[in-house]
Tab-separated table of C-alpha atoms in Angstrom:
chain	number	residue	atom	x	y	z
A	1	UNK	CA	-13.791	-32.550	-54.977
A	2	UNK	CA	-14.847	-36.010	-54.531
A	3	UNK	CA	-17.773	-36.596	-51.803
A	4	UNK	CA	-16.382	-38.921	-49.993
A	5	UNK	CA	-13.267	-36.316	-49.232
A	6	UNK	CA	-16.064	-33.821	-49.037
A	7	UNK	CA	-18.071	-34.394	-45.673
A	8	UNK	CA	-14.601	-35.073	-43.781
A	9	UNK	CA	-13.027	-31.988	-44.775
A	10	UNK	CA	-16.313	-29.523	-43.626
A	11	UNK	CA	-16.305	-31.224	-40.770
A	12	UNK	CA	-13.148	-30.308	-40.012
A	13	UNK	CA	-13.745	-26.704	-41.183
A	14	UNK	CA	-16.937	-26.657	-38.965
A	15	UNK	CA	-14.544	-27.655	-35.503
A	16	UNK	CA	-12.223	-25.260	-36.518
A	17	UNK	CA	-14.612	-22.290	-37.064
A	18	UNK	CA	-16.229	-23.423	-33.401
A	19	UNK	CA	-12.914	-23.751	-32.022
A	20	UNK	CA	-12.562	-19.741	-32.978
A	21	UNK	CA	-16.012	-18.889	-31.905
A	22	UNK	CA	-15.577	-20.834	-27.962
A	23	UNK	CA	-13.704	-17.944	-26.264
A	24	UNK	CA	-15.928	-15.890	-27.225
A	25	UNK	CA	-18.940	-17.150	-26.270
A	26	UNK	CA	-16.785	-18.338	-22.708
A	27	UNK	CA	-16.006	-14.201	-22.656
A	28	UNK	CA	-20.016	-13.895	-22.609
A	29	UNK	CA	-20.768	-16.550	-20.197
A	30	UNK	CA	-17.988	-15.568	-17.722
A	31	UNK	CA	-18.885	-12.045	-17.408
A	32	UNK	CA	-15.770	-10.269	-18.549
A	33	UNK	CA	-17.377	-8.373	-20.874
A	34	UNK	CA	-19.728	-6.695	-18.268
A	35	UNK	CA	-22.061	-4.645	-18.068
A	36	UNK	CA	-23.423	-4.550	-21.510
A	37	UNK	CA	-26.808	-2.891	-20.276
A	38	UNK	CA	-28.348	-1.169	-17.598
A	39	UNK	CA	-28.401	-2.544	-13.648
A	40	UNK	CA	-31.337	-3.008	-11.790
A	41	UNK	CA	-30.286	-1.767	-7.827
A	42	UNK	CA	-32.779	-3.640	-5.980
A	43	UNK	CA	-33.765	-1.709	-2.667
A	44	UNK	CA	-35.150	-3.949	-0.225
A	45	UNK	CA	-37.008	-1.054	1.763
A	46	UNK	CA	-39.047	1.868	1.062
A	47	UNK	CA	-38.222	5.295	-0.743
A	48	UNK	CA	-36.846	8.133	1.824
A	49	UNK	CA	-35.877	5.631	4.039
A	50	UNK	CA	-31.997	4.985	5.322
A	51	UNK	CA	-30.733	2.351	2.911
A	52	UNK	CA	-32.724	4.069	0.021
A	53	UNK	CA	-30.921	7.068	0.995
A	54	UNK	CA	-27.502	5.720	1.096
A	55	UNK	CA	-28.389	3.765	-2.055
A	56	UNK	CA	-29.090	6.789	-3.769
A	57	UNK	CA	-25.686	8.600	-3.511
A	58	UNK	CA	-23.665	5.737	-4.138
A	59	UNK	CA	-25.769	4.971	-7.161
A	60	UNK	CA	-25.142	8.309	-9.380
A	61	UNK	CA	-21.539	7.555	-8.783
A	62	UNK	CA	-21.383	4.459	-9.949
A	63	UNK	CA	-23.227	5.071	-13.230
A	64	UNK	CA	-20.289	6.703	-15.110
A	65	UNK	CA	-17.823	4.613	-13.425
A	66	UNK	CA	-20.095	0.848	-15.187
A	67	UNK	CA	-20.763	2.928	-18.005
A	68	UNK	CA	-24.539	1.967	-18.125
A	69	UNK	CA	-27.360	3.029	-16.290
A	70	UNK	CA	-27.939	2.383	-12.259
A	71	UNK	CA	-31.899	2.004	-11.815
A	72	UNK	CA	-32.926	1.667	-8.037
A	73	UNK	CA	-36.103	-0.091	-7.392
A	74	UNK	CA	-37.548	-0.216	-4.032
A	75	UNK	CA	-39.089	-3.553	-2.762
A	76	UNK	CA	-40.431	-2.780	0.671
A	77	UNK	CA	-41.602	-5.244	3.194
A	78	UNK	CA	-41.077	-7.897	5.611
A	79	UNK	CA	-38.089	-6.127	7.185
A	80	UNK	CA	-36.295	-6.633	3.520
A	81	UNK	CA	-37.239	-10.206	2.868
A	82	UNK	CA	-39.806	-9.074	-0.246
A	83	UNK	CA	-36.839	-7.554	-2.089
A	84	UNK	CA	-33.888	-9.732	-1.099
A	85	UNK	CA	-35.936	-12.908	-2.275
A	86	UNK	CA	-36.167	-11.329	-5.667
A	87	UNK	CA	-33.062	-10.383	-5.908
A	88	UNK	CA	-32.176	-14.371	-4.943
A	89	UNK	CA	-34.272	-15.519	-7.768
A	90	UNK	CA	-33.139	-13.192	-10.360
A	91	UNK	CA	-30.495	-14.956	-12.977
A	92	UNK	CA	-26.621	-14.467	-11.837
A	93	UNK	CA	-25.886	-11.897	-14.082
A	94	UNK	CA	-24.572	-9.607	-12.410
A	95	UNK	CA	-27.599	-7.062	-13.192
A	96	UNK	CA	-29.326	-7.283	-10.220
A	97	UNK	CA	-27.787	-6.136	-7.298
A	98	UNK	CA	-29.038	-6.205	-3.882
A	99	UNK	CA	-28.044	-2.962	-1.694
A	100	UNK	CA	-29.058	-3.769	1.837
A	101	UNK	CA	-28.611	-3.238	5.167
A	102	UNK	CA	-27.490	-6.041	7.855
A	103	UNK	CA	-31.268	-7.015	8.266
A	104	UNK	CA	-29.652	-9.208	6.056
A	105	UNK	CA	-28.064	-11.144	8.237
A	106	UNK	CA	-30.653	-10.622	11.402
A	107	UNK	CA	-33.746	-12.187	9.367
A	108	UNK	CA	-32.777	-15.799	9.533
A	109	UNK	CA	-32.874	-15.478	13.510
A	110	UNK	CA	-36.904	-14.296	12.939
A	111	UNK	CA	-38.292	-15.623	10.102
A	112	UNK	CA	-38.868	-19.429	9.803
A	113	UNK	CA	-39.427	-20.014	6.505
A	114	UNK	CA	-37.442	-17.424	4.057
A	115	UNK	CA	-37.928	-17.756	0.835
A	116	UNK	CA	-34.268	-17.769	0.410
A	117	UNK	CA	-31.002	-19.204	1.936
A	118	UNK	CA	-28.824	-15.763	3.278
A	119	UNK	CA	-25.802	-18.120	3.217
A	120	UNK	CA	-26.054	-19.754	0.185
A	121	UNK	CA	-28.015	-17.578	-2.432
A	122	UNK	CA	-26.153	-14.860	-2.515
A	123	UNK	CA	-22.444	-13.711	-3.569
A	124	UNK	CA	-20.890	-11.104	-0.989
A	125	UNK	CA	-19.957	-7.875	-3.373
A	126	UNK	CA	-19.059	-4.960	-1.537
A	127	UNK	CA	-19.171	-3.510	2.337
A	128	UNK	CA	-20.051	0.174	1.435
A	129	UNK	CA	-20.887	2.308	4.228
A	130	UNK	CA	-21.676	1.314	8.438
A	131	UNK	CA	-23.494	3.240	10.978
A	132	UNK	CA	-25.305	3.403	14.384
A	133	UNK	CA	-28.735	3.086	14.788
A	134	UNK	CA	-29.993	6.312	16.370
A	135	UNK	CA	-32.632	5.837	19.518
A	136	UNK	CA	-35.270	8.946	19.126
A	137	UNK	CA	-38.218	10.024	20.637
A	138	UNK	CA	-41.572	11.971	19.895
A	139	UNK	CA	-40.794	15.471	21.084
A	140	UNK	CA	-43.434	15.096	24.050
A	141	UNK	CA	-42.305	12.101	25.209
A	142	UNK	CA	-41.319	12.858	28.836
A	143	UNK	CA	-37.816	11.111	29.158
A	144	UNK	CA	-35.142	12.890	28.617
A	145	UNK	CA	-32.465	10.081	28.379
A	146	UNK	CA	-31.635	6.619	28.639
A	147	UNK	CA	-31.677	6.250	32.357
A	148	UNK	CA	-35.533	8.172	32.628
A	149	UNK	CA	-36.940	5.682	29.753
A	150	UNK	CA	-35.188	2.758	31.546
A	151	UNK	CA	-37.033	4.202	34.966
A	152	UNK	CA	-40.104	4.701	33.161
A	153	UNK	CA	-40.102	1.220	31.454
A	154	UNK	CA	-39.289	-0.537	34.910
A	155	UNK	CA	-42.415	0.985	36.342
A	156	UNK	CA	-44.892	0.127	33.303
A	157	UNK	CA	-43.912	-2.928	32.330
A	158	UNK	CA	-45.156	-3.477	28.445
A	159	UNK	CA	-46.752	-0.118	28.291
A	160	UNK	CA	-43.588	1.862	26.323
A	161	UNK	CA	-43.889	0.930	22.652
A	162	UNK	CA	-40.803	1.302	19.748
A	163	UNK	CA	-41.083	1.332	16.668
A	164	UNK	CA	-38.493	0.274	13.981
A	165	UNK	CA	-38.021	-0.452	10.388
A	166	UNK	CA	-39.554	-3.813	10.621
A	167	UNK	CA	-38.814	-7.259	11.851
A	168	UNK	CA	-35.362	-8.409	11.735
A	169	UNK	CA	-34.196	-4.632	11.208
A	170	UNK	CA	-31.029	-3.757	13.017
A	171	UNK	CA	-33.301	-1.303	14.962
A	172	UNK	CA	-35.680	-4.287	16.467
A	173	UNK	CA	-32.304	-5.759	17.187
A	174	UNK	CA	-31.151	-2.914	19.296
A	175	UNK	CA	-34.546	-2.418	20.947
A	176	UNK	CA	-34.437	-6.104	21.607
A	177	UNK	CA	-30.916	-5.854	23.580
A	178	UNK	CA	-31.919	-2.927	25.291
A	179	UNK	CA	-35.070	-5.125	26.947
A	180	UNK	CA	-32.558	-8.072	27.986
A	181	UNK	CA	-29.505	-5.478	29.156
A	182	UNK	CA	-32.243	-3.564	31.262
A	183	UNK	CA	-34.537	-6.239	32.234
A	184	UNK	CA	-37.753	-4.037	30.715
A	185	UNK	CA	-40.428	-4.812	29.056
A	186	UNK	CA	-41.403	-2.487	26.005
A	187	UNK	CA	-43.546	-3.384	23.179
A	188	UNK	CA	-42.118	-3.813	19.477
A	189	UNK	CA	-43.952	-1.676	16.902
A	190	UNK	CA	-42.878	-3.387	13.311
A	191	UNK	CA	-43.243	-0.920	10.494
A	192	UNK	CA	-42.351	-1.499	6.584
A	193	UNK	CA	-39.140	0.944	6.467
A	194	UNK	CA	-37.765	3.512	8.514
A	195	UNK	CA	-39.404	6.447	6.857
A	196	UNK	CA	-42.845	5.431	7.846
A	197	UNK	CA	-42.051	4.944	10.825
A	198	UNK	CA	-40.181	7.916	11.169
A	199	UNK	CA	-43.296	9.475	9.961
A	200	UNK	CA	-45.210	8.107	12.634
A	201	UNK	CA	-42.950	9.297	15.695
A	202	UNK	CA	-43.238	12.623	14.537
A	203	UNK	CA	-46.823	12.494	14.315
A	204	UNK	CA	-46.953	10.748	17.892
A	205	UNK	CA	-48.500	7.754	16.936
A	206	UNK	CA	-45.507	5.746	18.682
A	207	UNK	CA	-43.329	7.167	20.985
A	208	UNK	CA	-40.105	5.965	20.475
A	209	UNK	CA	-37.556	4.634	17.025
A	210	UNK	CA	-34.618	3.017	16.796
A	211	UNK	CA	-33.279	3.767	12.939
A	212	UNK	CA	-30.636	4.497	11.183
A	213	UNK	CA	-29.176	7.589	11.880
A	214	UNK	CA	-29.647	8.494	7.850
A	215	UNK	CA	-33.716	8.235	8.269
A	216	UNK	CA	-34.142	10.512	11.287
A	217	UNK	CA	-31.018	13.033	11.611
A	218	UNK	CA	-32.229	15.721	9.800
A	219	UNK	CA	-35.605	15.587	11.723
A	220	UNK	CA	-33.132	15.702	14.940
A	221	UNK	CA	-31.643	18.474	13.806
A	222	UNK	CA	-34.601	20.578	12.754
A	223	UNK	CA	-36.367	19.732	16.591
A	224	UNK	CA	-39.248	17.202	15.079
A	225	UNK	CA	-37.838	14.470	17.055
A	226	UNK	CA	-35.592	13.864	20.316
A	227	UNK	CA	-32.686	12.032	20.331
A	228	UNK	CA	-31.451	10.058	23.268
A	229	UNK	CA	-28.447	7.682	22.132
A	230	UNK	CA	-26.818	5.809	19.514
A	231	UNK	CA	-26.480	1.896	19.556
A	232	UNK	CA	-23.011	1.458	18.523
A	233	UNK	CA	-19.918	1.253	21.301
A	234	UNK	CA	-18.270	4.959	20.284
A	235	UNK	CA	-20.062	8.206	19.465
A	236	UNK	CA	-21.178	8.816	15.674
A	237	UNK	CA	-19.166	11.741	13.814
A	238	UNK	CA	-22.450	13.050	12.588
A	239	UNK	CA	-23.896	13.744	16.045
A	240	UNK	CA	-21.022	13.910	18.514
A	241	UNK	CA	-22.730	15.221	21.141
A	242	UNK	CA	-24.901	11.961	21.787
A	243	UNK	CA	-24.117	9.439	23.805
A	244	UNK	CA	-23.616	5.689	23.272
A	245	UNK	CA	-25.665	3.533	25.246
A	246	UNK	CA	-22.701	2.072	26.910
A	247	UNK	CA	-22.147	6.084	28.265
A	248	UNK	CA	-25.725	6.313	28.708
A	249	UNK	CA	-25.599	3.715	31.783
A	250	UNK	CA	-26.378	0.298	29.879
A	251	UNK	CA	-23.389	-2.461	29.728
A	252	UNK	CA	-22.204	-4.505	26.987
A	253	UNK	CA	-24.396	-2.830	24.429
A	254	UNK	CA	-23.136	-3.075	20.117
A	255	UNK	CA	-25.215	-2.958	17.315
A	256	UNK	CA	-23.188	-1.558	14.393
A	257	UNK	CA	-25.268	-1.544	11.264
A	258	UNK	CA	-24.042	-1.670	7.592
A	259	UNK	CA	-24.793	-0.943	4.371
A	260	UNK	CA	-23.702	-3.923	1.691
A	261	UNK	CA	-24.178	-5.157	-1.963
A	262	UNK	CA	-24.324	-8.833	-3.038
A	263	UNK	CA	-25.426	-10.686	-6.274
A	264	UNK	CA	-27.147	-14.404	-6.684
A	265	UNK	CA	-25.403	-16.758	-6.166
A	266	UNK	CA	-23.162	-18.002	-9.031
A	267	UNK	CA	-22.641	-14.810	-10.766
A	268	UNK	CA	-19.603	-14.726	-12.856
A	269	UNK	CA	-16.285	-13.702	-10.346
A	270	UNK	CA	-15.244	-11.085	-13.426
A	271	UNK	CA	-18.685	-9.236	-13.071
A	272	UNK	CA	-18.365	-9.415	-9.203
A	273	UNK	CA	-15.000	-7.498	-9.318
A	274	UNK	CA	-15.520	-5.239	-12.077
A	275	UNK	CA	-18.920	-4.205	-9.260
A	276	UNK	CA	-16.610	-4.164	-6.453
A	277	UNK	CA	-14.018	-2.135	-7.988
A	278	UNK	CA	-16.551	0.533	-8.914
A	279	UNK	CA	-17.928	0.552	-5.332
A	280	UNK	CA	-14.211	1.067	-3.782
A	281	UNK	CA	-13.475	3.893	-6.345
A	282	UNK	CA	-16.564	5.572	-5.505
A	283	UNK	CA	-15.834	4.961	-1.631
A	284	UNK	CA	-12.428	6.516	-2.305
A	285	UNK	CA	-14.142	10.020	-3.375
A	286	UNK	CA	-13.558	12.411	-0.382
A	287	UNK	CA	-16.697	14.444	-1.234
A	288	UNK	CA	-18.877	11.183	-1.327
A	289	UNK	CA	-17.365	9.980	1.852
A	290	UNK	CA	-18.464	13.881	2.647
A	291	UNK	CA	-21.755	12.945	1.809
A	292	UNK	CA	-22.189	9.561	3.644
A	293	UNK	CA	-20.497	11.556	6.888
A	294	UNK	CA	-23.637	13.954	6.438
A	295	UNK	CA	-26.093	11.064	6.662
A	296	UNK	CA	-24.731	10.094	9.866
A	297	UNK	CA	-22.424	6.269	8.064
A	298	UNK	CA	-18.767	6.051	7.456
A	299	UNK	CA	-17.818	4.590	4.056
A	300	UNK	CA	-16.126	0.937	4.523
A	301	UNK	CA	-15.087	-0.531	1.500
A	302	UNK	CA	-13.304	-3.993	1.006
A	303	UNK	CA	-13.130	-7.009	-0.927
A	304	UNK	CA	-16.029	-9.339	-1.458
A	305	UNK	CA	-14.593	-12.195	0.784
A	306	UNK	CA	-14.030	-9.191	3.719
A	307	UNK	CA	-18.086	-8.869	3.856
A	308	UNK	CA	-18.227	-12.714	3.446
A	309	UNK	CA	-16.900	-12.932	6.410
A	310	UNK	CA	-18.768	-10.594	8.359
A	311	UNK	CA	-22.199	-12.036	7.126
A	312	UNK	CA	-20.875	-15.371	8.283
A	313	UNK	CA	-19.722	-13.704	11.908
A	314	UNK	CA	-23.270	-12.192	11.937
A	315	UNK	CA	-24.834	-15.134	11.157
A	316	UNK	CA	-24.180	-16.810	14.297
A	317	UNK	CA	-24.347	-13.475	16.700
A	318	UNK	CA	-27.882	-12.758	15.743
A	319	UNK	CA	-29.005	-16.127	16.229
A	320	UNK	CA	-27.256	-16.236	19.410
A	321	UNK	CA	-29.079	-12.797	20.689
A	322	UNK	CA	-32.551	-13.647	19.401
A	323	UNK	CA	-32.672	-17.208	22.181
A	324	UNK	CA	-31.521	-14.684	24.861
A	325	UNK	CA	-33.740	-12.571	24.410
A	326	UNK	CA	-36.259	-14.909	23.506
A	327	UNK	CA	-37.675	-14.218	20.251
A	328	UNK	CA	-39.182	-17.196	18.330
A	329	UNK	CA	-38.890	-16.798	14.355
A	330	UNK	CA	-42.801	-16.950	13.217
């Protein structure tokens, strides 16, 4: 062949031979060909606590459904913050998955300088489970309900203490709104998780919790600790023969926690949907719904934009509640 034919024509065999290899490599970078290996679950709290709990049964579900391995790793601390900025920084790959609670969405309203953006870092993948937050007492602790803890309050102003999975935890929250529907003082105990703290009001280091129901129902149920209400606006089917707050004398009072995946920001949409289908087929299992019911949450479900929504919706509330009740982000 002569050379100067030569260089044009391999030229034109190399674009062609590229041209083959592009979708390939697009395939790759898109995500459609995910998971190829094993997916970190990051678990902003500690071990034993609610959203570990919850994390866990959805988790050996979802292994056979991805076809790789499921590996939870707990991140405790700063009410969530610890984990969720590493799961902000990770690369948007789709293997590392955030499974939180809506902390998620109260943090911006405490913390001033996060290392991370809650609207813009992450992608929304899945709404999996939501629940009350359960409002319990050390065993010794002499009200009985609501309306004698409200009494008691009114009459020591700033001597009750309650304890809760941290800052920003849907617990504070609810603590919070009791204090500005009551017009009581009581003193905010921040602990790293809701097992801790759990551990704590058991051991009558602090008298009172707000929690998820999933940390402290089977200490209700075995007599370690008393249970006065739940925070959401109808009765949980795990314990329905506690009241809601709203039954319990105080107005206007909501806090409806949830249990929810996301993924950076910019994580290929295939490798999104491919998680959120997995999460909605394991949501559709009655024995796993059986399982969440048994924890004290309700399985939820939906499509990634449904929990965009919310978080935006949430977004706004929290900050809204956190000026009336006066709470200045540190």
């Amino acid at each position: 062949m002569r050379d100067d034919l030569f260089v044009p024509w391999l030229r034109a065999a190399l674009l062609a031979a590229a041209a083959l290899a592009a979708p390939s490599v697009t395939l790759a970078q898109n995500g459609s060909d995910y998971p190829t290996k094993p997916i970190r679950l990051v678990v902003p709290y500690p071990a034993g606590g609610g959203t570990d709990v919850i994390a866990r049964i959805v988790q050996e579900r979802l292994q056979p459904l991805l076809g790789q391995p499921v590996l939870i790793d707990n991140r405790g601390g700063a009410a969530g913050s610890i984990g969720t900025e590493l799961v902000a920084k990770s690369a948007p790959d789709g293997y590392t998955v955030l499974f939180t609670l809506s902390s998620h969405t109260i943090n911006p309203a405490i913390y001033a300088k996060l290392a991370f953006d809650t609207a813009k870092d992450f992608a929304p993948v899945a709404m999996v489970a939501s629940l009350p937050q359960i409002l319990v007492a050390h065993t010794q602790f002499a009200p009985n309900s609501v309306a004698d803890l409200v009494a008691l309050a009114k009459t020591r102003p700033g001597a009750v203490s309650f304890a809760s999975a941290g800052n920003g935890s849907p617990g504070h929250f609810a603590g919070e709104l009791l204090k500005l529907r009551t017009g009581t003082q009581m003193t905010h105990i921040p602990y790293r998780g809701g097992a801790p703290a759990v551990t704590d009001v058991i051991g009558g280091q602090v008298p009172l919790l707000w929690v998820s129901i999933p940390a402290a129902m089977q200490f209700v149920k075995a007599g370690k600790l008393k249970a006065l209400a739940v925070s959401t606006a109808r009765r949980s089917a795990a314990l329905p023969d506690l009241p809601t707050m709203q039954e319990a004398g105080i107005a206007d009072f909501n806090v409806d926690s949830w249990y929810a995946t996301f993924v950076p920001a910019k994580t290929p949409q295939p490798a999104i949907d491919k998680l959120n289908r997995a999460i909605n087929a394991v949501l559709r299992q009655p024995d796993l719904r059986d399982k969440l019911l048994a924890q004290g949450s309700e399985g939820v479900g939906g499509t990634p934009e449904q929990l965009g929504q919310i978080v935006s919706a949430e977004l706004v509330r929290w900050q809204q509640l956190a000026r009336q009740a006066n709470l200045h982000p540190d």
